[in-house]
Structures are given as C-alpha cells and as structure tokens.
Tab-separated table of C-alpha atoms in Angstrom:
chain	number	residue	atom	x	y	z
A	16	MET	CA	-6.647	-1.035	27.971
A	17	LYS	CA	-9.611	-3.639	26.713
A	18	SER	CA	-9.597	-6.857	28.882
A	19	THR	CA	-9.656	-9.668	26.243
A	20	GLY	CA	-10.714	-12.232	28.472
A	21	THR	CA	-7.542	-14.572	28.447
A	22	SER	CA	-4.082	-14.735	30.879
A	23	GLY	CA	-1.477	-17.216	31.631
A	24	GLN	CA	0.747	-19.387	29.431
A	25	GLY	CA	-1.070	-21.862	27.543
A	26	GLU	CA	-1.175	-24.601	24.591
A	27	VAL	CA	-3.305	-24.525	21.454
A	28	ALA	CA	-3.535	-27.582	19.412
A	29	GLY	CA	-0.296	-28.553	20.702
A	30	HIS	CA	1.496	-25.345	20.333
A	31	ARG	CA	2.694	-23.032	22.523
A	32	GLN	CA	1.515	-19.628	22.760
A	33	PRO	CA	3.574	-16.690	22.498
A	34	ARG	CA	3.529	-14.134	24.734
A	35	THR	CA	1.982	-11.403	22.684
A	36	ALA	CA	1.149	-7.549	22.903
A	37	VAL	CA	-1.330	-5.727	20.548
A	38	VAL	CA	-0.135	-2.213	19.762
A	39	MET	CA	-1.784	0.140	17.466
A	40	ASN	CA	-4.456	2.760	17.331
A	41	GLU	CA	-8.072	2.238	18.152
A	42	HIS	CA	-9.352	2.934	14.461
A	43	ALA	CA	-6.703	0.225	13.760
A	44	TRP	CA	-7.809	-1.905	16.565
A	45	SER	CA	-11.647	-1.733	15.527
A	46	ASN	CA	-11.685	-2.075	12.019
A	47	GLY	CA	-9.059	-4.792	11.732
A	48	PHE	CA	-9.719	-6.842	14.078
A	49	GLY	CA	-13.516	-7.978	14.120
A	50	ALA	CA	-14.916	-10.864	16.255
A	51	VAL	CA	-13.059	-13.352	14.193
A	52	GLN	CA	-9.854	-11.922	14.176
A	53	GLN	CA	-9.882	-11.561	18.403
A	54	GLN	CA	-11.173	-15.102	18.734
A	55	ARG	CA	-7.835	-16.291	16.194
A	56	LEU	CA	-5.562	-13.730	18.421
A	57	ARG	CA	-6.830	-15.251	21.774
A	58	ALA	CA	-6.666	-18.960	20.754
A	59	VAL	CA	-2.832	-18.477	19.502
A	60	ALA	CA	-1.563	-15.912	21.781
A	61	ASP	CA	-1.121	-15.218	25.575
A	62	LEU	CA	-2.020	-11.525	25.894
A	63	GLY	CA	-1.615	-11.940	29.686
A	64	GLY	CA	-4.927	-10.262	29.998
A	65	TYR	CA	-4.250	-7.007	28.725
A	66	GLY	CA	-6.070	-5.653	25.157
A	67	CYS	CA	-5.001	-3.056	22.577
A	68	VAL	CA	-2.745	-0.450	23.515
A	69	SER	CA	-1.364	2.627	21.177
A	70	SER	CA	2.202	2.596	23.304
A	71	PRO	CA	3.816	-0.332	24.803
A	72	ASP	CA	4.699	2.172	27.533
A	73	GLN	CA	0.916	1.463	29.038
A	74	LEU	CA	1.605	-2.096	29.537
A	75	PRO	CA	3.653	-3.009	32.788
A	76	LYS	CA	7.044	-3.440	32.716
A	77	ASP	CA	7.223	-6.664	33.918
A	78	TRP	CA	4.941	-8.018	31.147
A	79	LEU	CA	7.159	-6.063	28.537
A	80	GLN	CA	10.055	-8.210	29.966
A	81	VAL	CA	8.506	-11.381	28.715
A	82	VAL	CA	6.683	-10.267	25.496
A	83	GLU	CA	8.163	-12.135	22.356
A	84	VAL	CA	5.437	-10.824	19.584
A	85	LEU	CA	4.251	-7.537	18.743
A	86	ILE	CA	0.926	-7.203	16.432
A	87	THR	CA	1.596	-3.634	15.567
A	88	GLY	CA	-0.688	-1.340	12.840
A	89	TRP	CA	-1.159	2.047	12.355
A	90	GLY	CA	-0.509	4.388	15.096
A	91	ALA	CA	2.180	1.874	16.747
A	92	PRO	CA	5.621	4.081	17.563
A	93	GLN	CA	9.183	3.373	16.197
A	94	LEU	CA	10.877	0.845	17.836
A	95	THR	CA	13.230	2.810	18.969
A	96	HIS	CA	16.200	1.494	21.626
A	97	HIS	CA	13.746	2.754	24.471
A	98	VAL	CA	11.241	0.213	23.145
A	99	LEU	CA	13.694	-2.656	22.387
A	100	ASP	CA	15.135	-2.491	25.605
A	101	ALA	CA	12.136	-2.615	27.058
A	102	THR	CA	11.225	-5.653	25.481
A	103	PRO	CA	14.346	-8.027	25.641
A	104	ARG	CA	12.916	-11.132	24.518
A	105	LEU	CA	11.232	-9.443	21.609
A	106	ARG	CA	11.587	-11.874	18.526
A	107	LEU	CA	8.574	-11.207	16.136
A	108	VAL	CA	6.937	-7.883	14.877
A	109	ALA	CA	3.792	-8.713	13.002
A	110	HIS	CA	2.975	-5.483	11.423
A	111	ALA	CA	-1.061	-5.727	10.343
A	112	ALA	CA	-0.282	-2.916	8.046
A	113	GLY	CA	1.228	-2.503	4.922
A	114	SER	CA	4.802	-0.385	4.888
A	115	VAL	CA	6.937	-1.064	8.151
A	116	LYS	CA	9.082	2.114	7.545
A	117	ALA	CA	7.063	4.044	10.173
A	118	ILE	CA	8.001	1.659	13.004
A	119	ALA	CA	10.831	-0.631	11.511
A	120	THR	CA	14.710	0.453	12.529
A	121	PRO	CA	17.838	-1.064	11.972
A	122	GLU	CA	18.242	-1.964	15.467
A	123	CYS	CA	15.741	-4.576	14.774
A	124	LEU	CA	18.082	-6.264	12.414
A	125	ASP	CA	21.204	-5.860	14.963
A	126	ARG	CA	19.008	-7.752	17.404
A	127	GLY	CA	17.588	-10.758	15.146
A	128	ILE	CA	14.062	-9.467	15.288
A	129	ILE	CA	12.126	-10.452	12.576
A	130	VAL	CA	9.475	-7.762	11.283
A	131	THR	CA	7.103	-8.943	8.893
A	132	SER	CA	4.073	-6.865	7.117
A	133	ALA	CA	0.757	-7.347	5.361
A	134	ALA	CA	1.524	-4.968	2.246
A	135	ALA	CA	0.664	-8.615	0.359
A	136	ALA	CA	-2.778	-8.301	1.554
A	137	ASN	CA	-2.893	-4.343	1.545
A	138	ALA	CA	-1.773	-4.691	-2.367
A	139	ILE	CA	-5.228	-6.781	-3.422
A	140	PRO	CA	-7.582	-3.458	-2.739
A	141	VAL	CA	-4.680	-1.156	-4.284
A	142	ALA	CA	-4.749	-3.137	-7.335
A	143	GLU	CA	-8.633	-3.408	-7.883
A	144	PHE	CA	-8.831	0.124	-7.033
A	145	THR	CA	-6.339	0.816	-10.130
A	146	PHE	CA	-7.508	-1.762	-12.084
A	147	ALA	CA	-11.046	0.215	-12.256
A	148	ALA	CA	-9.081	3.520	-12.311
A	149	VAL	CA	-7.117	2.212	-15.704
A	150	ILE	CA	-10.968	1.304	-16.851
A	151	MET	CA	-12.573	4.329	-16.358
A	152	ALA	CA	-9.408	6.524	-17.626
A	153	ALA	CA	-9.443	4.765	-21.107
A	154	LYS	CA	-13.739	5.126	-21.508
A	155	ARG	CA	-12.902	8.950	-20.120
A	156	VAL	CA	-15.265	8.376	-17.521
A	157	PHE	CA	-14.491	11.301	-14.682
A	158	SER	CA	-14.147	13.964	-17.447
A	159	THR	CA	-17.375	13.136	-18.876
A	160	ILE	CA	-19.769	12.840	-15.904
A	161	GLU	CA	-19.682	16.969	-15.663
A	162	THR	CA	-20.661	17.556	-18.894
A	163	PHE	CA	-23.469	14.566	-19.367
A	164	ARG	CA	-24.533	16.275	-16.091
A	165	ALA	CA	-24.898	19.529	-17.790
A	166	GLN	CA	-26.388	18.258	-21.248
A	167	ARG	CA	-28.628	15.236	-20.325
A	168	THR	CA	-27.969	13.444	-23.357
A	169	THR	CA	-26.484	10.637	-24.605
A	170	LYS	CA	-24.770	13.052	-27.403
A	171	THR	CA	-22.411	13.663	-24.559
A	172	ARG	CA	-19.884	11.268	-25.232
A	173	PRO	CA	-15.723	11.562	-25.754
A	174	THR	CA	-15.326	11.204	-29.652
A	175	ALA	CA	-11.578	9.631	-29.150
A	176	LEU	CA	-9.861	7.548	-27.469
A	177	ALA	CA	-12.643	6.401	-25.409
A	178	SER	CA	-11.542	2.215	-25.102
A	179	ALA	CA	-9.577	0.043	-23.638
A	180	TYR	CA	-8.971	-2.595	-25.977
A	181	GLY	CA	-5.835	-1.968	-27.903
A	182	ARG	CA	-4.552	0.647	-25.597
A	183	THR	CA	-1.107	0.775	-24.051
A	184	VAL	CA	-1.056	0.878	-20.160
A	185	GLY	CA	2.557	1.554	-18.221
A	186	ILE	CA	3.145	0.566	-14.923
A	187	ILE	CA	6.143	2.238	-13.032
A	188	GLY	CA	7.015	-0.411	-10.405
A	189	PHE	CA	6.660	-4.227	-10.573
A	190	SER	CA	5.841	-4.033	-6.972
A	191	ARG	CA	3.383	-6.196	-4.969
A	192	ILE	CA	0.945	-4.005	-6.187
A	193	GLY	CA	2.257	-3.535	-9.838
A	194	ARG	CA	2.275	-7.370	-10.050
A	195	ARG	CA	-1.257	-7.430	-9.311
A	196	VAL	CA	-2.297	-4.802	-11.489
A	197	VAL	CA	-0.592	-6.188	-14.524
A	198	ALA	CA	-2.173	-10.006	-13.478
A	199	LEU	CA	-5.571	-8.067	-13.762
A	200	LEU	CA	-5.109	-6.328	-16.848
A	201	ARG	CA	-4.171	-9.506	-19.012
A	202	ASN	CA	-7.798	-9.852	-19.631
A	203	LEU	CA	-8.857	-6.404	-20.699
A	204	GLY	CA	-7.079	-6.393	-24.204
A	205	VAL	CA	-4.352	-3.711	-23.567
A	206	ASN	CA	-0.195	-3.617	-23.923
A	207	VAL	CA	1.165	-3.355	-20.488
A	208	LEU	CA	4.734	-1.943	-20.084
A	209	VAL	CA	6.813	-2.377	-17.275
A	210	ALA	CA	9.481	-0.004	-15.872
A	211	ASP	CA	11.601	-1.157	-12.736
A	212	PRO	CA	15.445	-1.384	-12.562
A	213	TYR	CA	14.844	-4.345	-10.014
A	214	ALA	CA	12.424	-6.037	-11.905
A	215	ASP	CA	13.535	-9.498	-13.695
A	216	ARG	CA	12.780	-9.360	-17.789
A	217	HIS	CA	11.680	-12.901	-17.641
A	218	ASP	CA	9.365	-12.480	-14.915
A	219	VAL	CA	7.672	-9.605	-16.169
A	220	HIS	CA	7.069	-11.538	-19.796
A	221	ASP	CA	5.310	-14.419	-17.694
A	222	ALA	CA	3.186	-11.580	-16.288
A	223	GLY	CA	2.193	-10.941	-19.464
A	224	ALA	CA	3.986	-7.382	-20.012
A	225	ALA	CA	7.181	-6.005	-21.207
A	226	LEU	CA	9.954	-4.580	-19.677
A	227	VAL	CA	11.080	-1.226	-20.899
A	228	GLU	CA	12.830	1.603	-19.910
A	229	LEU	CA	11.141	4.440	-18.186
A	230	ASP	CA	11.712	7.075	-20.631
A	231	ASP	CA	10.529	4.660	-23.323
A	232	LEU	CA	7.292	3.659	-20.962
A	233	LEU	CA	6.275	7.168	-21.023
A	234	ARG	CA	6.643	7.443	-24.659
A	235	ARG	CA	4.345	4.833	-25.487
A	236	ALA	CA	1.477	4.614	-22.903
A	237	ASP	CA	-1.728	5.741	-23.013
A	238	ILE	CA	-2.679	5.773	-19.743
A	239	VAL	CA	0.446	5.865	-16.534
A	240	SER	CA	-0.135	3.979	-13.380
A	241	VAL	CA	2.201	4.433	-10.556
A	242	HIS	CA	3.497	1.989	-8.135
A	243	ALA	CA	7.124	2.483	-7.225
A	244	PRO	CA	8.224	2.824	-3.552
A	245	ALA	CA	9.013	6.577	-2.390
A	246	THR	CA	12.798	6.818	-1.320
A	247	PRO	CA	15.121	9.341	-2.172
A	248	ALA	CA	15.946	8.026	-5.344
A	249	THR	CA	12.260	8.082	-6.804
A	250	ARG	CA	11.116	11.664	-5.472
A	251	HIS	CA	9.851	13.493	-8.466
A	252	MET	CA	10.747	10.482	-11.000
A	253	LEU	CA	7.724	11.979	-13.182
A	254	ASP	CA	9.148	15.758	-13.358
A	255	ALA	CA	8.268	18.181	-15.944
A	256	GLU	CA	10.787	16.223	-18.485
A	257	ARG	CA	9.390	12.880	-17.914
A	258	LEU	CA	5.787	14.171	-17.967
A	259	ALA	CA	6.256	15.873	-21.420
A	260	LEU	CA	6.868	12.305	-22.653
A	261	ILE	CA	3.545	11.156	-22.468
A	262	PRO	CA	1.412	11.357	-25.628
A	263	ASP	CA	-1.116	13.987	-25.445
A	264	ALA	CA	-4.466	12.736	-23.862
A	265	GLY	CA	-2.863	10.381	-21.500
A	266	THR	CA	-3.714	10.014	-18.076
A	267	VAL	CA	-1.292	9.524	-15.225
A	268	ILE	CA	-3.111	7.468	-12.017
A	269	ASN	CA	-1.117	7.424	-8.728
A	270	THR	CA	-2.264	5.132	-5.920
A	271	ALA	CA	1.830	5.278	-4.485
A	272	ARG	CA	2.823	7.933	-3.014
A	273	GLY	CA	2.509	11.467	-4.236
A	274	SER	CA	6.025	12.681	-3.772
A	275	LEU	CA	6.986	10.394	-6.917
A	276	ILE	CA	5.226	13.103	-9.147
A	277	GLU	CA	6.767	16.719	-9.253
A	278	PRO	CA	3.269	18.454	-8.216
A	279	ALA	CA	3.851	22.173	-10.224
A	280	ALA	CA	4.579	20.091	-13.537
A	281	LEU	CA	1.566	17.802	-12.749
A	282	GLU	CA	-0.604	20.685	-12.414
A	283	ARG	CA	0.572	22.505	-15.473
A	284	GLU	CA	0.084	19.096	-17.736
A	285	CYS	CA	-3.471	19.217	-16.274
A	286	VAL	CA	-4.464	22.317	-16.635
A	287	SER	CA	-3.252	22.969	-19.864
A	288	GLY	CA	-5.814	19.724	-20.547
A	289	ARG	CA	-2.927	17.812	-22.217
A	290	LEU	CA	-3.182	15.481	-19.536
A	291	SER	CA	-5.288	13.959	-17.029
A	292	ALA	CA	-5.142	12.269	-13.649
A	293	ILE	CA	-6.631	10.135	-11.133
A	294	LEU	CA	-4.666	10.796	-7.971
A	295	ASP	CA	-5.485	9.307	-4.391
A	296	VAL	CA	-2.095	10.491	-3.229
A	297	THR	CA	-0.773	14.363	-3.723
A	298	GLU	CA	2.083	15.945	-2.454
A	299	PRO	CA	1.037	17.875	0.006
A	300	GLU	CA	-1.625	15.453	0.786
A	301	PRO	CA	-4.475	16.741	0.989
A	302	LEU	CA	-3.937	19.391	-1.684
A	303	PRO	CA	-4.045	23.050	-0.651
A	304	PRO	CA	-7.849	24.634	-0.859
A	305	GLY	CA	-6.791	27.040	-3.605
A	306	SER	CA	-4.885	24.475	-6.269
A	307	PRO	CA	-6.379	23.990	-9.052
A	308	LEU	CA	-6.787	20.663	-9.537
A	309	TRP	CA	-9.753	20.375	-7.081
A	310	ASP	CA	-11.886	22.233	-9.842
A	311	LEU	CA	-10.664	20.337	-13.375
A	312	PRO	CA	-12.766	17.906	-15.205
A	313	ASN	CA	-10.084	16.140	-16.265
A	314	VAL	CA	-8.369	15.250	-12.910
A	315	THR	CA	-10.428	12.761	-10.156
A	316	LEU	CA	-8.733	13.627	-6.490
A	317	THR	CA	-9.840	10.588	-3.865
A	318	PRO	CA	-8.524	10.829	-0.408
A	319	HIS	CA	-5.943	8.433	0.087
A	320	LEU	CA	-8.769	5.219	-0.152
A	321	ALA	CA	-7.143	2.925	-2.474
A	322	GLY	CA	-5.362	1.037	0.185
A	323	ALA	CA	-7.726	-1.623	2.751
A	324	GLN	CA	-10.903	0.151	4.056
A	325	THR	CA	-12.986	-0.886	6.594
A	326	THR	CA	-13.902	-4.413	6.364
A	327	GLU	CA	-10.814	-4.941	4.174
A	328	VAL	CA	-8.498	-4.062	6.790
A	329	ARG	CA	-9.680	-7.293	8.556
A	330	ARG	CA	-7.527	-8.957	5.843
A	331	LEU	CA	-4.390	-7.357	7.118
A	332	ALA	CA	-5.349	-8.018	10.746
A	333	ASP	CA	-5.619	-11.961	9.170
A	334	ALA	CA	-2.278	-11.973	7.856
A	335	ALA	CA	-0.642	-10.763	10.620
A	336	LEU	CA	-2.319	-13.843	12.739
A	337	ASP	CA	-1.057	-15.962	10.359
A	338	GLU	CA	2.253	-14.919	10.620
A	339	LEU	CA	1.810	-15.235	14.945
A	340	ALA	CA	0.474	-19.018	14.348
A	341	ALA	CA	3.413	-19.733	12.348
A	342	PHE	CA	5.591	-18.547	14.949
A	343	ALA	CA	3.917	-20.273	17.364
A	344	ARG	CA	4.155	-23.810	15.502
A	345	GLY	CA	7.885	-22.811	15.121
A	346	GLU	CA	7.646	-22.183	11.018
A	347	ALA	CA	9.384	-19.804	9.271
A	348	PRO	CA	7.791	-16.124	8.286
A	349	VAL	CA	5.405	-16.030	5.533
A	350	HIS	CA	6.391	-12.422	4.877
A	351	PRO	CA	9.171	-10.999	5.883
A	352	VAL	CA	10.717	-7.687	5.900
A	353	PRO	CA	14.229	-7.420	4.324
A	354	LEU	CA	15.449	-4.879	7.019
A	355	ASP	CA	18.828	-4.294	4.928
A	356	GLU	CA	16.874	-2.931	2.465
A	357	LEU	CA	14.736	-0.430	4.253
A	358	ASP	CA	15.971	2.328	2.040
A	359	ARG	CA	14.379	1.003	-1.067
A	360	LEU	CA	11.041	-0.639	0.577
A	361	ALA	CA	7.805	1.218	0.041
C-alpha cells in the first residue's frame, strides 16, 4: 500500500470528506491518477492514510467498516457478498473505467449502493478512433499501404469507392459511443443509418441519422460500425446471413466486443475479398496465430486500443473524482449505472 499522506476525517470547502478506499490494479492507478488527480483525491476524500490496493482484503477491517466510497478501476474484484459485508457503510462505488459488469452485482442494488461509471469519458477516445477508422476505410488507406510500399508509385491508388463523401455509414447501437460517432460524422458528408431496438426515432433524427432495422442498415451501408453491448441476445448478431447482406466492397469496423460478430463467417467474407474489416476486438482476443486474418491486406487488426490509453485514462479518473465530489456535497451522481438493467448494458 502506498501512503497518500492524508488521514483523519476533515472538511473541504465546507463539505465532509467521505471515508474512501481506492481499489484497482497498479497499472490502472499509475495511468489514471497522475499528480493532479491524486491532489484532487486527497482534497475531497479521507483515505485513512492508505493508498491504492488491488483488493479490499488488503485494508484493515476496522477501516473497511467505516468506508463509504470505493473508487474502483481495472483489476478491482467483484462486489460479492464477502466484500459488501466487510463494508457495511458503503454507499457509492465510483468506477474509474467503462463497463461495471466485472464488479457490479445485483446485491449492490439490494443494499442501496450507487454504482457510477466513467463510460461516458471512455466513449470519447473510442468514438474518435471509430471516426478515424471510417475515414481510413472510405479512402481504402489500409488496403492500399502494402501495394504502395511494394510499387512505390503514386499510381498505386484505389480506382473505385475510395472516398467518404456521399457514402452510407451504418452504426449498430445508439450507445454513448454510437451517439458520439454519429455526431462526429455529421460534417463528413456521409449518410448515417442507426440500428438499435431501444433508440428513440426522434433522438436519432435530431442527431443527424435515420433509425432503421438492422437488416435494412446492412443492405444499404458501405461501412458498418458496431457499438452494441455484449449480451446473450447480441452474441454473433452479425452472423453469416447478416454479413452477406452488406454490399460488396463493404467494410466492418468493430470497436465494441468480438462476440458480436461470428468469427468464422467474418473470416470467410474477408478471405474471399468481398468484405474488409478493421477490428480492434475479436473472438477470441487475440486471434490464434494461425488465423488468416493476420495476413490479409483487407483486414486491419489493432490490440484493443480504441478505448482510453495512458493519458486518456486520466479523463476516466477525473470522472470518478467528479462523482466523489458530488457525493461529498450531498448531490446526485452524474453517471449512475441502472443496476436493474445490467443484463443489457455494455
């Protein structure tokens, strides 16, 4: 445990400092909590003199008995009966990462514990990555690189469908990330379609897109980007039948979860050359060394880096600290997670 140099119950700007424990792995702590974030944390919270730990079990039992807030992140354990029994005064879990599925349990809801997420902050880099991928896909940049390197002449240019303007982009999932991607695409001169059974047609229209059925989107989109949550209902939602609906020379972008696309079906489409793909996530992750997708010129694989990386992680830490500060002021949480909908959340 690292000492944070603070202890004792105090007051900051007229507000009580909640007793707080920071639980995440060392990598998440060092990336997310720079000097500014640590200063914010010490100003708002009573840490009891303890630093970041990877498990509540590493903290003294008498401190856990009075902890009101957990700041969690990647590597934090699931909030099981054991953890919650050890923290009877726990009222807020501020997750300095995206999905809370790895830590949240229905028992948190039963005990009236608020769980918040920094998913909105993590949506920013994912949307930016996706926007860049749409442009690269439209211009056929990645599939042209190797040929250009070999021929070393500007005559190495795609002859068809090598532009973004006037093309149709399909966004599967009007999630936090999907909404941001739609917003970024507004000035690109593309037609944007959205498929999401839970989206409101007027909200999608106001965002600058059209809400359509999934199969209709696939038939019309030149570029398909996946932003749906990984649930039993969405597993392999893009199977062989649906991938076949995408027009020839189309591109599939996946920055969500690999399980949303049937691996064998996508492999067949890409090996044949009919479709291209930009995949930040796969099933399995990473792909087996022998997968043909590694070597295809029409497939770009990245190692799950669309989400917050290095300095971007501090944006997530700041989001969690915002929740802590709101709690200290007695205000409502900024981004509470609807724990009764965990089964359909990302």
